[in-house]
Amino acid sequence: MVVLPTLTACANPYQYYEGTGIHDATAAEVVGGWENVEETRVVLREDGTALFEKLDGQDFDFDDGWRLSGKGTWQLTEDDGGQVVRLAVTARTRVESRSPSTATDTSIPEPPSTYAWSLYVDRDQRDELKLFFFYGDPDSGNTYVMTREAGA
């Protein structure tokens, strides 16, 4: 009996995240400009291409401190847990560091030349779409939320 509480103490509600349950978003609804308070900008085009600026890594990659800008592709996918926008780099145009201290730290890993994000599709209280991914330790439940660009 003592072993069971010890094993389950590591479990976190986000450890086995199963999605938002959203299944009604359309690709046309996802197309357009998205932003984050960290000056991130993503444009998802109707033809399946994407532009992104200052997009951080997800999950543990966020801790490396790099931010990518470039071009890519995207698609809206569906699974049992809900819809996900899959965004992949096809051409990296710029790499930045999230903070000046990480820019001079030589122990920081080289940012990837190819990368893929899984942006969960969700809705806010006004039924507007938002996109997000987990950052840092996924078990902590920290979300990197992207909303429609202001004025869009």
CSV table of N, CA and C in Angstrom, one decimal, residues 3-4 10 12 14-15 17 20 25 27 34 43-44 53 77 88-89 97 100 117 125 135 139-140 145 149 151:
chain,number,residue,atom,x,y,z
A,3,VAL,N,3.7,1.8,-1.5
A,3,VAL,CA,4.3,2.0,-2.8
A,3,VAL,C,3.3,2.7,-3.8
A,4,LEU,N,2.0,2.4,-3.7
A,4,LEU,CA,1.0,3.0,-4.6
A,4,LEU,C,1.0,4.5,-4.5
A,10,CYS,N,3.6,11.3,-8.6
A,10,CYS,CA,4.2,11.9,-9.7
A,10,CYS,C,3.2,12.3,-10.8
A,12,ASN,N,0.3,14.0,-12.8
A,12,ASN,CA,-0.3,15.3,-12.8
A,12,ASN,C,-1.4,15.3,-13.9
A,14,TYR,N,-2.0,17.1,-16.3
A,14,TYR,CA,-1.6,17.4,-17.7
A,14,TYR,C,-0.6,16.3,-18.3
A,15,GLN,N,-0.2,15.4,-17.4
A,15,GLN,CA,0.7,14.4,-17.9
A,15,GLN,C,0.1,13.6,-19.0
A,17,TYR,N,-2.5,14.5,-21.2
A,17,TYR,CA,-3.4,15.4,-21.8
A,17,TYR,C,-4.0,14.7,-23.0
A,20,THR,N,-8.6,19.0,-26.4
A,20,THR,CA,-9.6,20.0,-25.9
A,20,THR,C,-11.0,19.5,-26.2
A,25,ALA,N,-13.9,23.1,-35.7
A,25,ALA,CA,-13.2,24.1,-36.3
A,25,ALA,C,-12.9,23.8,-37.8
A,27,ALA,N,-10.7,24.6,-41.5
A,27,ALA,CA,-9.4,25.2,-41.9
A,27,ALA,C,-9.6,26.7,-42.2
A,34,TRP,N,-2.1,35.1,-36.1
A,34,TRP,CA,-2.2,34.8,-34.7
A,34,TRP,C,-1.0,35.4,-34.0
A,43,VAL,N,1.3,33.5,-39.2
A,43,VAL,CA,0.3,33.7,-40.2
A,43,VAL,C,0.1,32.3,-40.9
A,44,LEU,N,-1.1,31.8,-40.9
A,44,LEU,CA,-1.5,30.6,-41.5
A,44,LEU,C,-2.3,30.9,-42.8
A,53,GLU,N,7.1,34.4,-36.7
A,53,GLU,CA,8.2,35.2,-36.2
A,53,GLU,C,8.2,35.0,-34.7
A,77,THR,N,-5.4,18.9,-38.2
A,77,THR,CA,-5.6,17.5,-38.1
A,77,THR,C,-6.7,17.2,-37.0
A,88,ALA,N,5.1,23.1,-39.3
A,88,ALA,CA,6.4,22.6,-39.5
A,88,ALA,C,7.3,23.6,-40.2
A,89,VAL,N,8.5,23.8,-39.8
A,89,VAL,CA,9.5,24.7,-40.5
A,89,VAL,C,9.9,24.1,-41.8
A,97,SER,N,17.2,34.8,-29.3
A,97,SER,CA,17.2,34.3,-27.9
A,97,SER,C,16.1,35.0,-27.2
A,100,PRO,N,18.7,38.2,-23.1
A,100,PRO,CA,20.1,38.5,-23.3
A,100,PRO,C,21.0,37.5,-22.6
A,117,TRP,N,5.6,22.0,-34.5
A,117,TRP,CA,4.8,22.3,-33.3
A,117,TRP,C,3.4,21.6,-33.5
A,125,GLN,N,-14.4,31.9,-24.0
A,125,GLN,CA,-15.7,32.0,-23.5
A,125,GLN,C,-16.7,32.7,-24.5
A,135,TYR,N,4.4,24.5,-22.7
A,135,TYR,CA,5.8,24.9,-22.7
A,135,TYR,C,6.4,24.5,-21.3
A,139,ASP,N,4.1,18.5,-17.7
A,139,ASP,CA,3.3,18.1,-16.5
A,139,ASP,C,2.9,19.3,-15.7
A,140,SER,N,3.6,20.5,-15.9
A,140,SER,CA,3.2,21.7,-15.2
A,140,SER,C,2.0,22.3,-15.7
A,145,VAL,N,-0.3,30.6,-25.4
A,145,VAL,CA,-1.6,30.8,-26.0
A,145,VAL,C,-1.4,31.8,-27.2
A,149,GLU,N,-4.8,38.0,-34.3
A,149,GLU,CA,-4.1,39.3,-34.3
A,149,GLU,C,-5.1,40.4,-34.0
A,151,GLY,N,-7.3,43.5,-34.5
A,151,GLY,CA,-7.8,44.1,-35.7
A,151,GLY,C,-8.1,43.1,-36.9
